[in-house]
Amino acid sequence: MESDGLCIWPRMEPFLLGALPVAPTSKLSMHYLRKMVVYVRTRDGFPILCWSKWRHMACGKLQLPEELAWLYFEAFDLLVAHTAEEKLERAESFSQCSSKSELDQQRRKMSVDTLQFLLFLYIQQLYWVSLRTSLIGEEWPTHRTRSPSPSERDAKNDSQNKNWDDQAHLSFVLSHLSEILELLVEPGQLSQSGQALRDCQISLEAVRSLDLLLEGPGSQGKAVQPVHRLLTRGPLQAQAGFSSLSRSFSLHKLLTCLQKHLTINPFGMTACRRVGKKLAWAQQVEGALKRAKIARNTHMAPPGSKMVLMSQVFKQTLAKTSDKLIGANVKIHRCSDAFIYLLSPLRSASVDKCRDTTVVLGPVETSVHIHSCQNVRVVCVAGRIVVGTSSRCTLHILTPTRPLLLPGNTDITLAPFHTFYPTLEDHMASVGLAVVPNVWDQPLLLGTEGLVNPDSSCFRLLPPAEFCSQVVPFHMEGDTCEVPGGLPPQYQAALADKQKSIQRWQKTVLAAGLDKEQKSRFQKLVEAKFREWLQETGHRQELDSLIPPSTSQLKTCDGDKAGPESMCGKMDARSSLTC
């Protein structure tokens, strides 16, 4: 941080939620983005970009498939602040479309900020693989590069997923700041090659677009402010070359000012690991939490930067529903043989490098990323599902957007959402997620060269014969008493067949006319087979870890004794929710 106390940092959300974790198409390179800037600025409608105009550019000029063009447009829209009511109204409109023409008519009603959308397309280069990176593993150092501290190196080694890597965000912005600002320059101030002239100006309206990527502290270091406000007030105004008469900035001075004051996000993962509040969860399995690391910054971070980090949870069942989770970005990292229930509305979730683990989430407003996982089961309602470099994973999902499967996946199973808890529908409404449209079974496969043929063998739809419903084993107050939206007919029929099989079995046992001793031997045999099945499938561990700890062990997240008001749900003889 600069000695004068003034600092600006990259916002977390555009990189965390917006950058697709795959090398982008070459059609999103700076060469083509320059052409797009000139095109959109010389057309009617600027500074607003509607879907039909973007489709014309993407499909007609860049030769992108329409579904890929829509993927970027829709992904950016997830970042935009919409009220829950607006999201639910749009979901209802889309759910009523019965043809492609009706669907396109609804899409044409959508529009985005043009320059912010172009910046969004630019940051897809976060995952651009350069020749020097592929050879040496890291970008070459620049004059701004400093040696990372041991904690920063640990964080980087633990997370090669750049969406969460605040060091990578800062490095990207510093390395590409000149081109980022160049996208904001009006065409008349560009050279014949499309590059910005040194003495050109950037309008205040264009600089407002940087609010997507940058922010910083306001007066007295209190409230976090969008970057354009910082640059037009106080000491940064002169440094950034802002003229209140022309309402514009000097490009050269603005670039120098931002380079001087850019620093790492103080609410990012690096800071959360170092100074975030450590969470003490009720220990339910002897020795299981000795290496677990759970921390949060929700007590201090502004909206959009709240996060909860859970790492190395091993052979443990953890459950939580709490105000501390609402609107948080959650990362579940390197967990194994665990069962994790986070039953609150979340902003985003990432399941990274986990294995043999079940994760049940409350409604996730934006996206759930599953990255480098093995034999993981995720159950959630989410705005978007993204899966990359994972194997043998099963996803029970309800989502209004097509699940995105990235390169490196094998044996991914997609299945319908199949559970509920009492406050689920209230939580869904609070983040603007509806039961329709639900396209859980229509994945998009995205490779390094664009969309891939959906006939790929990397995924399957769960056969109805293998389908079973899931029960969330916790008592809570609420009105939801069934799976929201119900099950697809073929899966509902499969459950009905299983129920009929149980009834036939019960009738067979009754018809056998067993005496008391025979019934006792038969019951012991069935129980023995059931225990054997529990052991073979791993469900024995899940059931054992649901046994609540003693009252003296129950603590809230901040270390206070858990009284009736502080517990996040009612306990029964089997389970409890920790705060």
Tab-separated table of N, CA and C in Angstrom, residues 67 70-71 74 91 94-95 97 103 107 380-385 395-405 414-417 433-445 459 461 488:
chain	number	residue	atom	x	y	z
A	67	GLU	N	-24.608	-19.891	-29.415
A	67	GLU	CA	-24.652	-20.323	-28.016
A	67	GLU	C	-23.438	-19.820	-27.235
A	70	TRP	N	-24.097	-16.138	-26.576
A	70	TRP	CA	-25.060	-16.014	-25.481
A	70	TRP	C	-24.414	-16.359	-24.138
A	71	LEU	N	-23.513	-17.332	-24.139
A	71	LEU	CA	-22.828	-17.712	-22.908
A	71	LEU	C	-22.111	-16.509	-22.300
A	74	GLU	N	-24.755	-13.816	-21.162
A	74	GLU	CA	-25.463	-14.274	-19.966
A	74	GLU	C	-24.544	-14.276	-18.744
A	91	ALA	N	-37.300	-14.880	-15.149
A	91	ALA	CA	-37.390	-16.343	-15.193
A	91	ALA	C	-38.769	-16.789	-15.654
A	94	PHE	N	-38.991	-16.269	-19.473
A	94	PHE	CA	-38.236	-17.276	-20.224
A	94	PHE	C	-38.894	-18.645	-20.137
A	95	SER	N	-39.494	-18.954	-18.994
A	95	SER	CA	-40.109	-20.279	-18.834
A	95	SER	C	-41.333	-20.457	-19.721
A	97	CYS	N	-41.516	-19.493	-22.831
A	97	CYS	CA	-41.115	-19.592	-24.248
A	97	CYS	C	-41.221	-21.048	-24.710
A	103	LEU	N	-38.009	-17.473	-27.525
A	103	LEU	CA	-36.835	-17.330	-26.667
A	103	LEU	C	-35.986	-16.153	-27.127
A	107	ARG	N	-34.756	-12.658	-25.254
A	107	ARG	CA	-33.349	-12.269	-25.162
A	107	ARG	C	-33.123	-10.859	-25.699
A	380	CYS	N	-27.357	-28.779	-5.431
A	380	CYS	CA	-27.564	-27.342	-5.279
A	380	CYS	C	-28.547	-26.790	-6.302
A	381	VAL	N	-29.093	-25.621	-5.964
A	381	VAL	CA	-29.818	-24.752	-6.895
A	381	VAL	C	-28.882	-23.579	-7.159
A	382	ALA	N	-28.604	-23.268	-8.429
A	382	ALA	CA	-27.603	-22.235	-8.708
A	382	ALA	C	-27.890	-21.541	-10.024
A	383	GLY	N	-27.408	-20.289	-10.118
A	383	GLY	CA	-27.561	-19.537	-11.357
A	383	GLY	C	-26.783	-20.156	-12.500
A	384	ARG	N	-25.615	-20.728	-12.205
A	384	ARG	CA	-24.803	-21.394	-13.223
A	384	ARG	C	-23.965	-22.472	-12.566
A	385	ILE	N	-23.710	-23.560	-13.303
A	385	ILE	CA	-22.842	-24.641	-12.865
A	385	ILE	C	-21.684	-24.745	-13.843
A	395	LEU	N	-23.729	-34.486	-10.081
A	395	LEU	CA	-24.294	-33.179	-9.770
A	395	LEU	C	-25.806	-33.255	-9.821
A	396	HIS	N	-26.450	-33.090	-8.681
A	396	HIS	CA	-27.908	-32.995	-8.602
A	396	HIS	C	-28.240	-31.508	-8.571
A	397	ILE	N	-28.739	-30.976	-9.685
A	397	ILE	CA	-28.801	-29.524	-9.829
A	397	ILE	C	-30.143	-29.040	-10.372
A	398	LEU	N	-30.456	-27.814	-10.001
A	398	LEU	CA	-31.562	-27.049	-10.567
A	398	LEU	C	-30.960	-25.720	-11.007
A	399	THR	N	-30.988	-25.432	-12.302
A	399	THR	CA	-30.317	-24.229	-12.805
A	399	THR	C	-31.023	-23.692	-14.041
A	400	PRO	N	-31.141	-22.355	-14.163
A	400	PRO	CA	-31.789	-21.770	-15.340
A	400	PRO	C	-30.851	-21.625	-16.530
A	401	THR	N	-29.559	-21.925	-16.354
A	401	THR	CA	-28.589	-21.813	-17.444
A	401	THR	C	-27.967	-23.175	-17.719
A	402	ARG	N	-27.549	-23.390	-18.950
A	402	ARG	CA	-27.007	-24.686	-19.320
A	402	ARG	C	-25.704	-24.961	-18.575
A	403	PRO	N	-25.584	-26.116	-17.905
A	403	PRO	CA	-24.335	-26.439	-17.197
A	403	PRO	C	-23.152	-26.377	-18.159
A	404	LEU	N	-22.058	-25.795	-17.686
A	404	LEU	CA	-20.885	-25.583	-18.525
A	404	LEU	C	-19.812	-26.600	-18.147
A	405	LEU	N	-19.482	-27.487	-19.087
A	405	LEU	CA	-18.456	-28.499	-18.874
A	405	LEU	C	-17.199	-28.078	-19.631
A	414	LEU	N	-24.909	-35.931	-14.593
A	414	LEU	CA	-25.874	-34.861	-14.318
A	414	LEU	C	-27.193	-35.486	-13.919
A	415	ALA	N	-27.797	-34.946	-12.863
A	415	ALA	CA	-29.041	-35.507	-12.331
A	415	ALA	C	-29.919	-34.374	-11.836
A	416	PRO	N	-31.232	-34.611	-11.730
A	416	PRO	CA	-32.124	-33.554	-11.242
A	416	PRO	C	-31.944	-33.298	-9.753
A	417	PHE	N	-32.181	-32.068	-9.352
A	417	PHE	CA	-32.160	-31.694	-7.934
A	417	PHE	C	-33.184	-32.545	-7.197
A	433	LEU	N	-33.978	-16.991	-7.623
A	433	LEU	CA	-33.927	-18.238	-8.370
A	433	LEU	C	-35.284	-18.925	-8.331
A	434	ALA	N	-35.795	-19.265	-9.512
A	434	ALA	CA	-37.097	-19.907	-9.640
A	434	ALA	C	-36.916	-21.382	-10.009
A	435	VAL	N	-38.014	-22.127	-9.996
A	435	VAL	CA	-37.937	-23.557	-10.332
A	435	VAL	C	-37.916	-23.770	-11.847
A	436	VAL	N	-38.322	-22.770	-12.613
A	436	VAL	CA	-38.262	-22.829	-14.074
A	436	VAL	C	-37.738	-21.495	-14.594
A	437	PRO	N	-37.022	-21.503	-15.730
A	437	PRO	CA	-36.614	-22.700	-16.479
A	437	PRO	C	-35.539	-23.485	-15.740
A	438	ASN	N	-35.499	-24.790	-16.016
A	438	ASN	CA	-34.515	-25.668	-15.396
A	438	ASN	C	-33.899	-26.543	-16.489
A	439	VAL	N	-32.651	-26.244	-16.847
A	439	VAL	CA	-32.003	-26.939	-17.967
A	439	VAL	C	-30.816	-27.765	-17.471
A	440	TRP	N	-30.996	-28.455	-16.364
A	440	TRP	CA	-29.937	-29.260	-15.761
A	440	TRP	C	-29.396	-30.318	-16.722
A	441	ASP	N	-30.236	-30.753	-17.669
A	441	ASP	CA	-29.878	-31.870	-18.548
A	441	ASP	C	-29.438	-31.421	-19.938
A	442	GLN	N	-29.093	-30.134	-20.100
A	442	GLN	CA	-28.699	-29.618	-21.414
A	442	GLN	C	-27.328	-28.935	-21.316
A	443	PRO	N	-26.266	-29.692	-21.064
A	443	PRO	CA	-24.948	-29.072	-20.843
A	443	PRO	C	-24.352	-28.484	-22.117
A	444	LEU	N	-23.484	-27.504	-21.910
A	444	LEU	CA	-22.631	-26.963	-22.969
A	444	LEU	C	-21.216	-27.447	-22.709
A	445	LEU	N	-20.551	-27.952	-23.724
A	445	LEU	CA	-19.175	-28.389	-23.597
A	445	LEU	C	-18.287	-27.346	-24.256
A	459	PHE	N	-19.653	-37.031	-20.127
A	459	PHE	CA	-20.766	-36.926	-19.178
A	459	PHE	C	-21.895	-37.875	-19.566
A	461	LEU	N	-26.362	-38.508	-18.390
A	461	LEU	CA	-27.514	-38.191	-17.556
A	461	LEU	C	-27.820	-39.401	-16.688
A	488	PRO	N	-38.603	-34.574	-12.512
A	488	PRO	CA	-39.001	-34.934	-13.876
A	488	PRO	C	-39.822	-36.221	-13.848
